[in-house]
CSV table of C-alpha atoms in Angstrom, one decimal:
chain,number,residue,atom,x,y,z
A,207,MET,CA,18.1,18.5,-64.0
A,208,GLN,CA,16.7,17.1,-67.2
A,209,LYS,CA,17.5,13.9,-69.1
A,210,SER,CA,20.9,13.8,-70.8
A,211,PRO,CA,20.6,15.4,-74.3
A,212,SER,CA,19.7,13.0,-77.2
A,213,ALA,CA,22.5,11.5,-79.2
A,214,SER,CA,20.7,12.5,-82.4
A,215,SER,CA,22.2,16.0,-82.2
A,216,LEU,CA,25.9,15.0,-81.9
A,217,GLY,CA,26.7,15.7,-85.5
A,218,PRO,CA,28.9,18.7,-86.7
A,219,GLY,CA,27.5,21.9,-85.5
A,220,GLY,CA,24.7,20.1,-83.6
A,221,LEU,CA,23.3,18.6,-86.8
A,222,ASP,CA,20.3,16.4,-86.0
A,223,LEU,CA,21.6,13.0,-87.2
A,224,ALA,CA,18.1,11.5,-87.1
A,225,GLN,CA,17.4,13.3,-90.4
A,226,ALA,CA,20.4,11.5,-92.0
A,227,PHE,CA,19.6,8.0,-90.5
A,228,PHE,CA,15.9,8.0,-91.3
A,229,LYS,CA,14.2,9.0,-94.6
A,230,PRO,CA,10.4,9.5,-94.4
A,231,ILE,CA,8.1,7.4,-96.6
A,232,LEU,CA,5.8,9.1,-99.1
A,233,ASN,CA,2.3,10.4,-98.5
A,234,THR,CA,2.4,10.4,-94.7
A,235,ASP,CA,0.4,12.4,-92.1
A,236,PRO,CA,1.9,13.9,-89.0
A,237,PRO,CA,1.6,11.8,-85.8
A,238,SER,CA,-2.0,11.8,-84.4
A,239,SER,CA,-2.5,14.4,-81.7
A,240,THR,CA,-4.8,12.0,-79.9
A,241,LYS,CA,-2.1,9.3,-79.4
A,242,ARG,CA,-1.9,8.4,-75.7
A,243,HIS,CA,1.3,9.4,-73.9
A,244,THR,CA,1.4,8.1,-70.4
A,245,LYS,CA,3.4,10.0,-67.8
A,246,ILE,CA,4.0,9.0,-64.2
A,247,SER,CA,5.8,11.1,-61.6
A,248,VAL,CA,7.4,9.7,-58.5
A,249,ILE,CA,8.0,12.1,-55.6
A,250,GLY,CA,10.8,10.9,-53.3
A,251,VAL,CA,13.7,8.7,-54.5
A,252,GLY,CA,14.4,6.8,-51.3
A,253,ASN,CA,14.2,3.0,-51.2
A,254,VAL,CA,10.5,2.9,-51.7
A,255,GLY,CA,10.3,5.5,-54.4
A,256,MET,CA,13.1,3.8,-56.4
A,257,ALA,CA,11.6,0.4,-56.0
A,258,ILE,CA,8.4,1.8,-57.5
A,259,ALA,CA,10.2,3.6,-60.3
A,260,GLN,CA,12.1,0.4,-61.2
A,261,THR,CA,9.0,-1.7,-61.2
A,262,ILE,CA,7.1,0.8,-63.4
A,263,LEU,CA,10.0,0.7,-65.9
A,264,THR,CA,10.3,-3.0,-66.1
A,265,GLN,CA,6.5,-3.5,-66.4
A,266,ASP,CA,6.4,-0.9,-69.3
A,267,LEU,CA,3.7,1.2,-67.6
A,268,ALA,CA,4.8,4.7,-68.7
A,269,ASP,CA,6.1,6.5,-71.8
A,270,GLU,CA,7.6,9.1,-69.5
A,271,LEU,CA,8.8,8.9,-65.9
A,272,ALA,CA,9.6,12.1,-63.8
A,273,LEU,CA,11.5,11.9,-60.5
A,274,VAL,CA,11.4,14.6,-57.9
A,275,ASP,CA,13.4,14.9,-54.6
A,276,ALA,CA,14.9,17.6,-52.5
A,277,LYS,CA,18.4,16.0,-52.6
A,278,SER,CA,19.7,17.0,-56.0
A,279,ASP,CA,22.8,14.8,-56.1
A,280,LYS,CA,21.1,11.6,-55.1
A,281,LEU,CA,18.3,12.5,-57.5
A,282,ARG,CA,20.6,13.0,-60.5
A,283,GLY,CA,22.5,9.8,-59.5
A,284,GLU,CA,19.3,7.7,-59.5
A,285,MET,CA,18.1,9.3,-62.8
A,286,LEU,CA,21.4,8.4,-64.5
A,287,ASP,CA,21.5,4.9,-63.0
A,288,LEU,CA,18.0,4.2,-64.6
A,289,GLN,CA,18.9,5.9,-67.9
A,290,HIS,CA,22.0,3.7,-68.2
A,291,ALA,CA,19.7,0.7,-68.2
A,292,ALA,CA,17.9,1.9,-71.3
A,293,ALA,CA,19.2,-1.0,-73.5
A,294,PHE,CA,17.6,-3.5,-71.2
A,295,LEU,CA,14.2,-1.8,-70.7
A,296,PRO,CA,11.2,-0.7,-72.7
A,297,ARG,CA,11.7,2.8,-74.1
A,298,THR,CA,10.8,5.4,-71.5
A,299,LYS,CA,11.9,9.0,-71.2
A,300,ILE,CA,13.3,9.6,-67.8
A,301,ASN,CA,13.6,13.1,-66.3
A,302,ALA,CA,14.5,14.4,-62.8
A,303,SER,CA,14.4,17.7,-61.1
A,304,VAL,CA,14.1,19.4,-57.7
A,305,ASP,CA,11.5,21.6,-59.5
A,306,TYR,CA,8.0,20.3,-59.6
A,307,SER,CA,7.5,21.7,-63.2
A,308,VAL,CA,9.2,18.5,-64.3
A,309,THR,CA,5.9,16.7,-63.3
A,310,ALA,CA,3.7,18.8,-65.7
A,311,GLY,CA,1.1,16.8,-67.5
A,312,SER,CA,1.4,13.7,-65.4
A,313,ASP,CA,-1.4,11.1,-65.5
A,314,LEU,CA,-0.4,9.7,-62.2
A,315,CYS,CA,1.6,11.3,-59.3
A,316,ILE,CA,3.0,8.8,-56.7
A,317,VAL,CA,4.1,10.4,-53.5
A,318,THR,CA,6.6,8.4,-51.3
A,319,ALA,CA,8.4,11.3,-49.7
A,320,GLY,CA,8.2,11.6,-45.9
A,321,ALA,CA,10.0,12.8,-42.8
A,322,ARG,CA,11.9,10.1,-40.8
A,323,GLN,CA,11.0,9.6,-37.2
A,324,ASN,CA,13.7,11.1,-34.8
A,325,PRO,CA,14.7,9.1,-31.7
A,326,GLY,CA,12.1,9.7,-29.0
A,327,GLU,CA,9.8,11.6,-31.3
A,328,SER,CA,6.1,11.1,-30.9
A,329,ARG,CA,4.0,9.8,-33.8
A,330,LEU,CA,1.9,12.9,-33.7
A,331,ASN,CA,4.9,15.2,-34.0
A,332,LEU,CA,6.2,13.1,-36.9
A,333,LEU,CA,2.8,13.4,-38.5
A,334,GLN,CA,2.7,17.1,-38.1
A,335,ARG,CA,6.1,17.4,-39.8
A,336,ASN,CA,4.8,15.2,-42.7
A,337,VAL,CA,1.8,17.4,-43.0
A,338,ALA,CA,4.1,20.5,-43.3
A,339,LEU,CA,6.1,18.6,-45.9
A,340,PHE,CA,3.0,17.7,-47.9
A,341,SER,CA,2.0,21.4,-47.9
A,342,ASN,CA,5.1,21.9,-50.2
A,343,ILE,CA,4.5,18.8,-52.3
A,344,ILE,CA,0.8,18.5,-53.1
A,345,PRO,CA,-0.1,22.0,-54.2
A,346,PRO,CA,2.6,22.1,-57.0
A,347,LEU,CA,1.6,18.7,-58.2
A,348,ALA,CA,-2.0,19.9,-58.4
A,349,LYS,CA,-0.9,23.0,-60.2
A,350,TYR,CA,1.2,21.3,-62.9
A,351,SER,CA,-1.0,18.2,-63.3
A,352,PRO,CA,-4.6,19.4,-62.5
A,353,ASP,CA,-6.2,16.3,-64.2
A,354,SER,CA,-3.9,13.7,-62.6
A,355,ILE,CA,-4.6,11.0,-60.1
A,356,LEU,CA,-2.7,11.3,-56.8
A,357,LEU,CA,-1.5,8.0,-55.3
A,358,ILE,CA,-0.2,8.4,-51.8
A,359,VAL,CA,2.3,5.9,-50.4
A,360,SER,CA,3.9,7.8,-47.5
A,361,ASN,CA,2.9,6.8,-44.0
A,362,PRO,CA,0.7,7.1,-42.1
A,363,VAL,CA,-1.0,6.7,-45.5
A,364,ASP,CA,-4.6,7.1,-44.5
A,365,VAL,CA,-4.2,10.4,-42.8
A,366,LEU,CA,-1.8,11.7,-45.4
A,367,THR,CA,-4.2,10.7,-48.2
A,368,TYR,CA,-6.9,12.8,-46.4
A,369,VAL,CA,-4.3,15.7,-46.1
A,370,SER,CA,-3.5,15.4,-49.8
A,371,TRP,CA,-7.2,15.5,-50.7
A,372,LYS,CA,-7.6,18.7,-48.7
A,373,LEU,CA,-4.5,20.3,-50.1
A,374,SER,CA,-5.1,19.4,-53.7
A,375,GLY,CA,-8.7,20.4,-54.0
A,376,PHE,CA,-9.1,17.3,-56.3
A,377,PRO,CA,-12.4,15.3,-56.3
A,378,SER,CA,-12.2,12.3,-53.9
A,379,ASN,CA,-12.1,9.7,-56.8
A,380,ARG,CA,-8.7,11.1,-57.9
A,381,VAL,CA,-6.9,10.9,-54.5
A,382,ILE,CA,-6.1,7.4,-53.4
A,383,GLY,CA,-3.8,5.9,-50.7
A,384,SER,CA,-1.9,2.6,-51.3
A,385,GLY,CA,-3.7,1.5,-48.1
A,386,THR,CA,-3.9,-2.2,-47.4
A,387,ASN,CA,-3.2,-3.4,-50.9
A,388,LEU,CA,0.2,-4.7,-49.7
A,389,ASP,CA,-1.3,-5.9,-46.4
A,390,SER,CA,-3.8,-8.0,-48.4
A,391,SER,CA,-1.0,-9.4,-50.5
A,392,ARG,CA,0.8,-10.5,-47.4
A,393,PHE,CA,-2.5,-11.9,-46.1
A,394,ARG,CA,-3.0,-13.9,-49.2
A,395,PHE,CA,0.5,-15.2,-49.1
A,396,LEU,CA,0.2,-16.4,-45.5
A,397,ILE,CA,-3.1,-18.1,-46.1
A,398,ALA,CA,-1.7,-19.8,-49.3
A,399,ASP,CA,1.4,-20.8,-47.4
A,400,HIS,CA,-0.8,-22.3,-44.6
A,401,LEU,CA,-2.9,-24.3,-47.0
A,402,ASP,CA,-0.2,-25.0,-49.6
A,403,VAL,CA,-2.0,-23.3,-52.6
A,404,ASN,CA,-1.0,-20.6,-55.0
A,405,ALA,CA,-1.5,-17.1,-53.6
A,406,GLN,CA,-3.2,-16.0,-56.8
A,407,ASP,CA,-6.0,-18.5,-56.1
A,408,VAL,CA,-6.7,-16.9,-52.7
A,409,GLN,CA,-9.2,-14.0,-52.5
A,410,ALA,CA,-8.8,-12.2,-49.3
A,411,PHE,CA,-8.9,-8.6,-48.1
A,412,ILE,CA,-7.5,-6.6,-45.2
A,413,VAL,CA,-9.5,-3.3,-44.8
A,414,GLY,CA,-9.5,-0.3,-42.5
A,415,GLU,CA,-6.4,1.4,-41.3
A,416,HIS,CA,-3.0,0.5,-42.8
A,417,GLY,CA,-1.8,-0.2,-39.3
A,418,ASP,CA,-2.6,-1.9,-36.0
A,419,SER,CA,-6.4,-1.4,-36.3
A,420,SER,CA,-6.7,-3.1,-39.7
A,421,VAL,CA,-9.5,-5.6,-40.1
A,422,ALA,CA,-9.2,-9.1,-41.7
A,423,LEU,CA,-12.3,-10.0,-43.6
A,424,TRP,CA,-12.4,-13.7,-42.8
A,425,SER,CA,-16.0,-14.1,-43.7
A,426,SER,CA,-15.4,-13.4,-47.4
A,427,ILE,CA,-12.1,-15.4,-48.0
A,428,SER,CA,-12.3,-17.9,-50.8
A,429,ILE,CA,-9.8,-20.3,-52.4
A,430,GLY,CA,-10.6,-21.2,-56.0
A,431,GLU,CA,-14.0,-19.6,-55.6
A,432,VAL,CA,-14.8,-21.8,-52.6
A,433,PRO,CA,-15.7,-19.7,-49.5
A,434,VAL,CA,-13.4,-21.1,-46.8
A,435,LEU,CA,-15.3,-20.7,-43.6
A,436,SER,CA,-18.6,-21.8,-45.1
A,437,PHE,CA,-16.8,-24.9,-46.5
A,438,LEU,CA,-15.3,-25.7,-43.1
A,439,LYS,CA,-18.7,-25.3,-41.4
A,440,ASN,CA,-20.5,-27.5,-44.0
A,441,GLN,CA,-17.9,-30.2,-43.8
A,442,GLN,CA,-18.0,-29.9,-40.0
A,443,ILE,CA,-14.3,-29.2,-39.9
A,444,ALA,CA,-13.3,-27.5,-36.6
A,445,TYR,CA,-10.8,-24.6,-36.6
A,446,GLU,CA,-9.4,-22.4,-33.9
A,447,LYS,CA,-10.3,-18.7,-34.1
A,448,GLN,CA,-7.0,-18.0,-32.5
A,449,THR,CA,-5.3,-19.5,-35.6
A,450,LEU,CA,-7.0,-16.9,-37.7
A,451,GLU,CA,-6.1,-14.1,-35.3
A,452,ASN,CA,-2.4,-15.3,-35.5
A,453,ILE,CA,-2.4,-15.0,-39.2
A,454,HIS,CA,-3.8,-11.5,-39.1
A,455,LYS,CA,-1.2,-10.6,-36.4
A,456,ALA,CA,1.5,-11.9,-38.7
A,457,VAL,CA,0.3,-9.6,-41.4
A,458,VAL,CA,0.4,-6.5,-39.1
A,459,GLU,CA,3.8,-7.4,-37.9
A,460,SER,CA,5.4,-8.5,-41.2
A,461,ALA,CA,6.5,-5.0,-42.2
A,462,TYR,CA,8.2,-4.5,-38.8
A,463,GLU,CA,10.0,-7.8,-39.3
A,464,VAL,CA,11.3,-6.8,-42.7
A,465,ILE,CA,12.5,-3.5,-41.4
A,466,SER,CA,14.2,-5.1,-38.4
A,467,LEU,CA,16.1,-7.4,-40.7
A,468,LYS,CA,17.0,-5.2,-43.7
A,469,GLY,CA,16.3,-1.7,-42.4
A,470,TYR,CA,13.4,-0.8,-44.7
A,471,THR,CA,10.8,-2.3,-47.0
A,472,SER,CA,10.9,-1.8,-50.7
A,473,TRP,CA,10.3,-4.6,-53.2
A,474,ALA,CA,6.9,-5.6,-52.1
A,475,ILE,CA,5.6,-2.1,-51.9
A,476,GLY,CA,7.2,-1.5,-55.3
A,477,TYR,CA,5.2,-4.3,-56.9
A,478,SER,CA,2.1,-3.3,-55.0
A,479,VAL,CA,2.1,0.3,-56.2
A,480,ALA,CA,3.0,-0.7,-59.8
A,481,ASN,CA,0.0,-3.1,-59.7
A,482,LEU,CA,-2.2,-0.1,-58.7
A,483,ALA,CA,-0.7,2.0,-61.4
A,484,ARG,CA,-1.5,-0.6,-64.0
A,485,SER,CA,-5.2,-0.9,-62.9
A,486,LEU,CA,-5.5,2.9,-62.9
A,487,LEU,CA,-3.8,3.9,-66.2
A,488,ARG,CA,-4.9,0.9,-68.2
A,489,ASP,CA,-8.5,1.1,-67.0
A,490,GLN,CA,-8.3,-2.5,-65.7
A,491,ARG,CA,-11.3,-2.0,-63.4
A,492,LYS,CA,-9.9,-4.4,-60.9
A,493,ILE,CA,-10.8,-4.5,-57.3
A,494,HIS,CA,-8.1,-3.4,-54.8
A,495,PRO,CA,-8.2,-2.6,-51.1
A,496,VAL,CA,-7.0,1.0,-51.1
A,497,SER,CA,-7.5,4.1,-49.0
A,498,VAL,CA,-10.6,6.0,-50.2
A,499,LEU,CA,-13.0,8.5,-48.7
A,500,ALA,CA,-15.0,6.1,-46.6
A,501,LYS,CA,-17.7,8.3,-45.2
A,502,GLY,CA,-21.2,6.8,-45.7
A,503,PHE,CA,-19.9,3.2,-46.0
A,504,TYR,CA,-20.7,0.6,-43.3
A,505,GLY,CA,-22.0,3.2,-40.9
A,506,ILE,CA,-18.8,5.3,-41.0
A,507,ASP,CA,-20.4,8.7,-40.4
A,508,GLY,CA,-18.2,10.4,-37.8
A,509,GLY,CA,-16.4,12.6,-40.2
A,510,GLU,CA,-14.4,12.6,-43.5
A,511,VAL,CA,-11.9,9.8,-43.2
A,512,PHE,CA,-9.8,7.8,-45.7
A,513,LEU,CA,-9.3,4.1,-45.0
A,514,SER,CA,-9.1,1.0,-47.1
A,515,LEU,CA,-12.1,-0.6,-48.7
A,516,PRO,CA,-12.3,-2.9,-51.7
A,517,ALA,CA,-12.6,-0.4,-54.6
A,518,GLN,CA,-12.8,-0.7,-58.3
A,519,LEU,CA,-10.0,1.2,-60.0
A,520,GLY,CA,-9.8,2.6,-63.5
A,521,ARG,CA,-8.7,5.5,-65.6
A,522,GLY,CA,-11.0,7.8,-63.6
A,523,GLY,CA,-9.5,6.8,-60.3
A,524,VAL,CA,-11.9,5.2,-57.8
A,525,LEU,CA,-14.9,4.0,-59.8
A,526,GLY,CA,-16.8,2.7,-56.8
A,527,VAL,CA,-16.6,0.6,-53.6
A,528,THR,CA,-17.5,-3.0,-53.7
A,529,ASN,CA,-20.7,-3.8,-51.8
A,530,ILE,CA,-19.1,-6.7,-50.0
A,531,HIS,CA,-21.0,-8.3,-47.1
A,532,LEU,CA,-19.4,-7.9,-43.7
A,533,THR,CA,-20.3,-9.7,-40.5
A,534,ASP,CA,-21.5,-7.6,-37.5
A,535,GLU,CA,-18.1,-8.1,-35.9
A,536,GLU,CA,-16.2,-7.0,-39.0
A,537,VAL,CA,-18.4,-3.8,-39.3
A,538,GLN,CA,-17.7,-2.9,-35.7
A,539,ARG,CA,-14.0,-3.4,-36.1
A,540,LEU,CA,-14.0,-1.3,-39.3
A,541,ARG,CA,-15.9,1.5,-37.5
A,542,LYS,CA,-13.4,1.3,-34.6
A,543,SER,CA,-10.5,1.6,-37.2
A,544,ALA,CA,-12.2,4.7,-38.6
A,545,GLU,CA,-12.4,6.2,-35.2
A,546,THR,CA,-8.7,5.6,-34.6
A,547,ILE,CA,-7.8,7.5,-37.8
A,548,LEU,CA,-10.3,10.3,-37.0
A,549,GLU,CA,-8.8,10.8,-33.5
A,550,VAL,CA,-5.4,11.3,-35.1
A,551,GLN,CA,-6.8,13.7,-37.7
A,552,SER,CA,-8.6,15.8,-35.0
A,553,GLN,CA,-5.2,16.6,-33.4
A,554,LEU,CA,-3.9,18.1,-36.7
A,555,GLY,CA,-6.2,21.1,-36.7
A,556,LEU,CA,-7.0,20.8,-40.4
């Protein structure tokens, strides 16, 4: 299921009309073989996958976009719908197929596919089905794009990022989970809304599991480069710790609220993942809280576990983890979050 044939071959007998429309100038060289061609593949064309694809297109992040899904009719429909918007978008070649060969040569593979939870199904059984699904997704991606970066979005993202790392055989710097990048955005929004400032002026991280055991790093929050809690202490301004806990609770519950209202989340995760894609492919070297191999950080030594830490991202994937200071309480909560994920992993028998 490839992109519709180019209109340049619509002349008599399949004549390439581009030759008639354009005459080359004199003394030219062929295009440079070193010219950068950026290709992104999105696996899964559900609400999340298509929000990511649409945001990637509007932000002009790729020269080529490949879509893969098991449902061929929906896949072709989504491909055509995006192709028909070509006049309003930066020029991007869009392909789609149920065959993973369409992803060959990708710089970034974004995985959003996942099994849906059946009524009454346990989280562990759902996870086991997703692991089985990933065993049919990750190996062909690694085969066709052995130098790519894997960006996992499917939930539970931390465990599935670990599974993808094991299945792909990639070095850990090239397997990343979207983690708490979106949670941190929600966190920044709620703090900004609470204090009536611009969210872009709020520096704040949620780390750990993308889930109930996530950790809000209150000690390092700053607004306009001013550390918030230190400022309140120095100014002798009292605050209720419960207020802080309520904001974190709202972050954890915000996705559930969106899902209860509209049935799914899509736009925010679309922007979040496109933001990560930009940092990775354009070597922005920005700091993002994403799911990375966390063993050896902050006393997390119980096993190989992926969870979110503030990491510098660039063309090589994860370039390093920020050496951010945590309070003793934050460290303990982070270790507890790691234990929560490791307990789930131990039941998978990997």
